PDB file of C-alpha atoms in Angstrom:
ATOM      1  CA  UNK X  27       0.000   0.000   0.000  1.00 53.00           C
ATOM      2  CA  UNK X  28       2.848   2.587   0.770  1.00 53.00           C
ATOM      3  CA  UNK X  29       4.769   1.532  -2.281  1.00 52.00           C
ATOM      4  CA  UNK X  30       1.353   2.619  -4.206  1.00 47.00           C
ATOM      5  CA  UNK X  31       1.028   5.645  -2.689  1.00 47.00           C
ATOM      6  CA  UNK X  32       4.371   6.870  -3.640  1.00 43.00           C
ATOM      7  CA  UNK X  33       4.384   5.828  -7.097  1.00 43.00           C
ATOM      8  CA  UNK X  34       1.046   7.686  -7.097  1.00 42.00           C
ATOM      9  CA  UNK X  35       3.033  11.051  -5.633  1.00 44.00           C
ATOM     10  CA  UNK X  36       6.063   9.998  -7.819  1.00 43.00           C
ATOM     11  CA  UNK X  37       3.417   9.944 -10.960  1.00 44.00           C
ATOM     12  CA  UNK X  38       1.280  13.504  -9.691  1.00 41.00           C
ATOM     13  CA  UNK X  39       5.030  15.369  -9.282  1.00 44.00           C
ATOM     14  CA  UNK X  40       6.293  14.257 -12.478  1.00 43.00           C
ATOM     15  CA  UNK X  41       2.797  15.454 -14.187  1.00 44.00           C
ATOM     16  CA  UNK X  42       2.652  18.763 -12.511  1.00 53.00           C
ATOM     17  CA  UNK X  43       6.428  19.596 -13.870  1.00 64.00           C
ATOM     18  CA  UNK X  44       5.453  20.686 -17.497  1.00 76.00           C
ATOM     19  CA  UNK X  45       8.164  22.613 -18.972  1.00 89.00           C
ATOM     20  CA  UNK X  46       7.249  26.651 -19.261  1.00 88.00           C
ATOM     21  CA  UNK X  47       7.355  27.363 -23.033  1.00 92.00           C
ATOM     22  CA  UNK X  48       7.507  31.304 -24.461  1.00 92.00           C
ATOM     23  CA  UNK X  49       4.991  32.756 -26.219  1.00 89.00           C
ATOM     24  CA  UNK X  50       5.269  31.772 -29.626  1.00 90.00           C
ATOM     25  CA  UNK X  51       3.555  31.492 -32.874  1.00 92.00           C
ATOM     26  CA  UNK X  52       1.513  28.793 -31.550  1.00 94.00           C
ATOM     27  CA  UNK X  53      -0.402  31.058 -29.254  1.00 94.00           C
ATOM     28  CA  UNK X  54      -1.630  32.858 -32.061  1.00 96.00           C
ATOM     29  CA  UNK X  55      -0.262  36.494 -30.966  1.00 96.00           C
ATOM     30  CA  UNK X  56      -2.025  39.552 -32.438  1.00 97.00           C
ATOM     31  CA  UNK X  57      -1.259  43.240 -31.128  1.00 98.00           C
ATOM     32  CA  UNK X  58      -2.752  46.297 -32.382  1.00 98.00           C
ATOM     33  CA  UNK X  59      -1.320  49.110 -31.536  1.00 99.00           C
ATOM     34  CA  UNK X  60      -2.176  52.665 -32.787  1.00 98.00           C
ATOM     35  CA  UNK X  61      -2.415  55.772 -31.102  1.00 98.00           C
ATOM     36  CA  UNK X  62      -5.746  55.604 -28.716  1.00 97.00           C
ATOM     37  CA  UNK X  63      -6.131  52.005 -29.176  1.00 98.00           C
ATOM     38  CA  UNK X  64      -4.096  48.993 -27.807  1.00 99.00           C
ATOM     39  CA  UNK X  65      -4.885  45.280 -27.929  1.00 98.00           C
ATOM     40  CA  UNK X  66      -3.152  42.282 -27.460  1.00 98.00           C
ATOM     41  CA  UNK X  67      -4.594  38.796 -27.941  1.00 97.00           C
ATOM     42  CA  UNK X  68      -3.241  35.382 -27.337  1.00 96.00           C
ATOM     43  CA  UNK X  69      -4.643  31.901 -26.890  1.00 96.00           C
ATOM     44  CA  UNK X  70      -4.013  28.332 -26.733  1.00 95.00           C
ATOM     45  CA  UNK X  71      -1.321  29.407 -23.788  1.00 96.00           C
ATOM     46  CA  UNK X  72      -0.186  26.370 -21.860  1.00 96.00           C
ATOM     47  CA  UNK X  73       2.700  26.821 -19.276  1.00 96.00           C
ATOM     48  CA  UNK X  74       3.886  30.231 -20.921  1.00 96.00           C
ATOM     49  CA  UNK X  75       6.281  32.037 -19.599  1.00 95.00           C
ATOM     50  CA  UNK X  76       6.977  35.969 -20.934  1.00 95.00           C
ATOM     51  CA  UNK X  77       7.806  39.556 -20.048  1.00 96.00           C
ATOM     52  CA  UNK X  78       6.725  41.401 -23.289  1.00 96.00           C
ATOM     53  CA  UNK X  79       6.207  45.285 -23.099  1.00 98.00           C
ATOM     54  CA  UNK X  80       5.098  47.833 -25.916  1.00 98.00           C
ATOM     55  CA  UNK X  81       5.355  51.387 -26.071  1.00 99.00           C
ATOM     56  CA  UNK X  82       1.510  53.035 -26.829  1.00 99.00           C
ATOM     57  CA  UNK X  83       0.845  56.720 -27.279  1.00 98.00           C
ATOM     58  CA  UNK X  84      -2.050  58.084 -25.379  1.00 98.00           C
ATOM     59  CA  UNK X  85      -3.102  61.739 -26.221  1.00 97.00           C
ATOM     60  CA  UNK X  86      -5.369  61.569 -23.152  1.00 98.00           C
ATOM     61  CA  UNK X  87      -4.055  61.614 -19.448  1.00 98.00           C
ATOM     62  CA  UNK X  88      -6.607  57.922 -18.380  1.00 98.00           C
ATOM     63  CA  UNK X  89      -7.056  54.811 -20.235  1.00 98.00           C
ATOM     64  CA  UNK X  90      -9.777  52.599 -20.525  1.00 98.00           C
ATOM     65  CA  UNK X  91      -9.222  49.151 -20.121  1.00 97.00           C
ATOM     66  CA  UNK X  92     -11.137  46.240 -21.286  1.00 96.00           C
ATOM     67  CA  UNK X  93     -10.371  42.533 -20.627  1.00 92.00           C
ATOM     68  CA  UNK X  94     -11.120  39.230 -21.629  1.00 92.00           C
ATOM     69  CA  UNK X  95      -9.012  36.766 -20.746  1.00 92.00           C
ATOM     70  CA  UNK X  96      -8.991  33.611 -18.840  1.00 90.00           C
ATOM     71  CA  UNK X  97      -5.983  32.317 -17.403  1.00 92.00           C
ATOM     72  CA  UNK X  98      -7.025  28.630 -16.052  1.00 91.00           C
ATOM     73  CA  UNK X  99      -3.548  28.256 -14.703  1.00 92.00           C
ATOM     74  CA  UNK X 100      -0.499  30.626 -13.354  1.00 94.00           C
ATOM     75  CA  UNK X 101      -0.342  34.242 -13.631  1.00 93.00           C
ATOM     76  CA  UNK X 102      -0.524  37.659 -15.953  1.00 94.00           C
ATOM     77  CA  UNK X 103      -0.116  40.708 -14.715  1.00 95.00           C
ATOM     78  CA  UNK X 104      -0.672  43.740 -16.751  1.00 96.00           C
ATOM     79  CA  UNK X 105       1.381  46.953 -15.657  1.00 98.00           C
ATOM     80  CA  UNK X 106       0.673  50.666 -17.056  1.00 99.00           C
ATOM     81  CA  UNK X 107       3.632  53.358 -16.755  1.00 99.00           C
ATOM     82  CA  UNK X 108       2.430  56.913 -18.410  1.00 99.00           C
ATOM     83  CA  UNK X 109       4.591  59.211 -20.119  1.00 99.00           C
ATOM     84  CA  UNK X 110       6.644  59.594 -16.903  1.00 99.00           C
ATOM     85  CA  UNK X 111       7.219  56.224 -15.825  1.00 98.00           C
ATOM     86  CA  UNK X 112       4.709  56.086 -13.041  1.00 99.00           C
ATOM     87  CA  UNK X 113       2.462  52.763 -12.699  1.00 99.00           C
ATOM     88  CA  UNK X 114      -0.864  54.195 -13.383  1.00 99.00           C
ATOM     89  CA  UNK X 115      -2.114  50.238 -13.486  1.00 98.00           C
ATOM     90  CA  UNK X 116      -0.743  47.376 -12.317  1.00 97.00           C
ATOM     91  CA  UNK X 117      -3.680  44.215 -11.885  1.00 93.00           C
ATOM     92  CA  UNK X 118      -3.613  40.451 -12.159  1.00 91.00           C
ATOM     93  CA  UNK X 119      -5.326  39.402 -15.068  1.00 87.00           C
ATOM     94  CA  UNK X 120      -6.581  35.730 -13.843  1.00 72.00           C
ATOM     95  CA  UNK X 121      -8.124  36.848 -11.198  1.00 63.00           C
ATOM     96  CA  UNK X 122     -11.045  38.428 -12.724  1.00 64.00           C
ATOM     97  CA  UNK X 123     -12.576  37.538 -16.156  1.00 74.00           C
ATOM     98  CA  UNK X 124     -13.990  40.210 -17.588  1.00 82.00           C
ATOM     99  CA  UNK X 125     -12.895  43.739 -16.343  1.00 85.00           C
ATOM    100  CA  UNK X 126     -14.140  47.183 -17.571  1.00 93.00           C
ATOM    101  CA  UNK X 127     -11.616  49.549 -16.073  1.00 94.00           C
ATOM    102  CA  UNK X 128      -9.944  52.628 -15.903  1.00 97.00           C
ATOM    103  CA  UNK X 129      -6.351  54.058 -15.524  1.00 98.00           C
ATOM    104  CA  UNK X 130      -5.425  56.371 -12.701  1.00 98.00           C
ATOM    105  CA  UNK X 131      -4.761  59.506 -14.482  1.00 98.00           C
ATOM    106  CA  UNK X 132      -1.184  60.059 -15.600  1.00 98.00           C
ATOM    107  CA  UNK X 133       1.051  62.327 -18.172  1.00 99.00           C
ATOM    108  CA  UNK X 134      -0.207  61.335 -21.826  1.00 98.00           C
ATOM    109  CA  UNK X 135       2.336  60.696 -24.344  1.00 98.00           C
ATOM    110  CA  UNK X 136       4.124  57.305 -24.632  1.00 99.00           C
ATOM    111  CA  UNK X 137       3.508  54.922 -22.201  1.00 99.00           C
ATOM    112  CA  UNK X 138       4.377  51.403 -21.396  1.00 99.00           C
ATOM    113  CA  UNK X 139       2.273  48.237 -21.703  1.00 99.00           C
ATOM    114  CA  UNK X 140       4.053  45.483 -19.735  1.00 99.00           C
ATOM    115  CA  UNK X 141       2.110  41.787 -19.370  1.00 97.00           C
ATOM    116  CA  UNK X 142       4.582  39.745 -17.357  1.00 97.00           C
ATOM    117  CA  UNK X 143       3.385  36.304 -18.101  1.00 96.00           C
ATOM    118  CA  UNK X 144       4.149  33.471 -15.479  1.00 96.00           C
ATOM    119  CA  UNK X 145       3.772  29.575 -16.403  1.00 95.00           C
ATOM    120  CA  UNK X 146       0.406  31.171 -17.472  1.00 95.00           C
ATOM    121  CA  UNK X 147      -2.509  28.297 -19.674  1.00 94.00           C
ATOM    122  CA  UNK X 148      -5.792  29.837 -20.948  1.00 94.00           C
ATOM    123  CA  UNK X 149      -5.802  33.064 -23.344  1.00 94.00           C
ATOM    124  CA  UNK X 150      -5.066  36.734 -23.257  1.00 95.00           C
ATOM    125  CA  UNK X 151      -7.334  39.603 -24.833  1.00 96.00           C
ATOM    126  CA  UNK X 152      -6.692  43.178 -22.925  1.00 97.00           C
ATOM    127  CA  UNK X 153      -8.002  46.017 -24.982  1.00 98.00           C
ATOM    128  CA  UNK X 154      -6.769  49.745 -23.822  1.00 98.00           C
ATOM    129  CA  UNK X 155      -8.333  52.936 -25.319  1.00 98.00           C
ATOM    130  CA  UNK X 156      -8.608  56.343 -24.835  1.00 95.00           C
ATOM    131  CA  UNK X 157     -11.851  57.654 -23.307  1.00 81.00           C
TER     132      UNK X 157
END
C-alpha cells in the first residue's frame, strides 16, 4: 500500500512539472497598436512564460481598459507606466474575467504596456483605449 502511494506522488510530481514554453507562434499572438487604441490577444497558452512590453501613445491623461481573458492556470499581470514612468495600473489578469476599467490619471504621451506572463494556460485579450 505505501509503495502505491508513492508511485502515485512519484506519478502527480512528475505530471505537474510541465516545462514553461515562451509565447510563440503557436499562441496565435495579435497586437494592435495605434495611437488611442491597444490590444493584445493570445490563446491556446499552456505553461507560458513571458515579459513582453510595448510602447503606446495616449493623447489623453486615463485609459480605458477592457479585458477578456482567462488564465485557467499561473499568472498575468498587466502593468501601465504613463509618459513619466509612473504605474498608473498594475492588476492580475486571472483573477477576474472580464474587467471594464480605468487608468489612474497620468502624463499622456508614450507609455508602457508590460504583461509579465508566469507559467500562465488559458488566453489573453486586454483592450486599452482612450476615453
Amino acid at each position: 500500500m505505501l509503495r502505491a502511494r508513492l508511485y502515485l506522488a512519484l506519478g502527480l510530481a512528475a505530471a505537474c512539472q510541465d516545462p514553461v514554453v515562451p509565447l510563440g507562434p503557436e499562441n496565435q499572438v495579435t497586437v494592435t497598436n495605434q495611437p488611442g487604441l491597444f490590444r493584445l490577444q493570445a490563446k491556446d497558452m499552456n505553461n507560458v512564460i513571458a515579459d513582453t512590453s510595448f510602447i503606446w501613445v495616449s493623447a489623453d491623461s486615463q485609459a480605458r481598459i477592457l479585458h477578456n481573458s482567462l488564465v485557467t492556470h499561473g499568472e498575468t499581470d498587466l502593468h501601465v507606466l504613463d509618459a513619466r514612468g509612473v504605474e498608473i495600473y498594475s492588476h492580475e489578469l486571472s483573477v477576474v474575467y472580464e474587467t471594464d476599467t480605468l487608468t489612474d490619471k497620468g502624463a499622456p504621451g508614450s507609455w508602457l504596456v508590460r504583461f509579465d506572463i508566469k507559467a500562465a494556460t488559458g488566453e489573453i485579450d486586454v483592450t486599452l483605449e482612450t476615453p
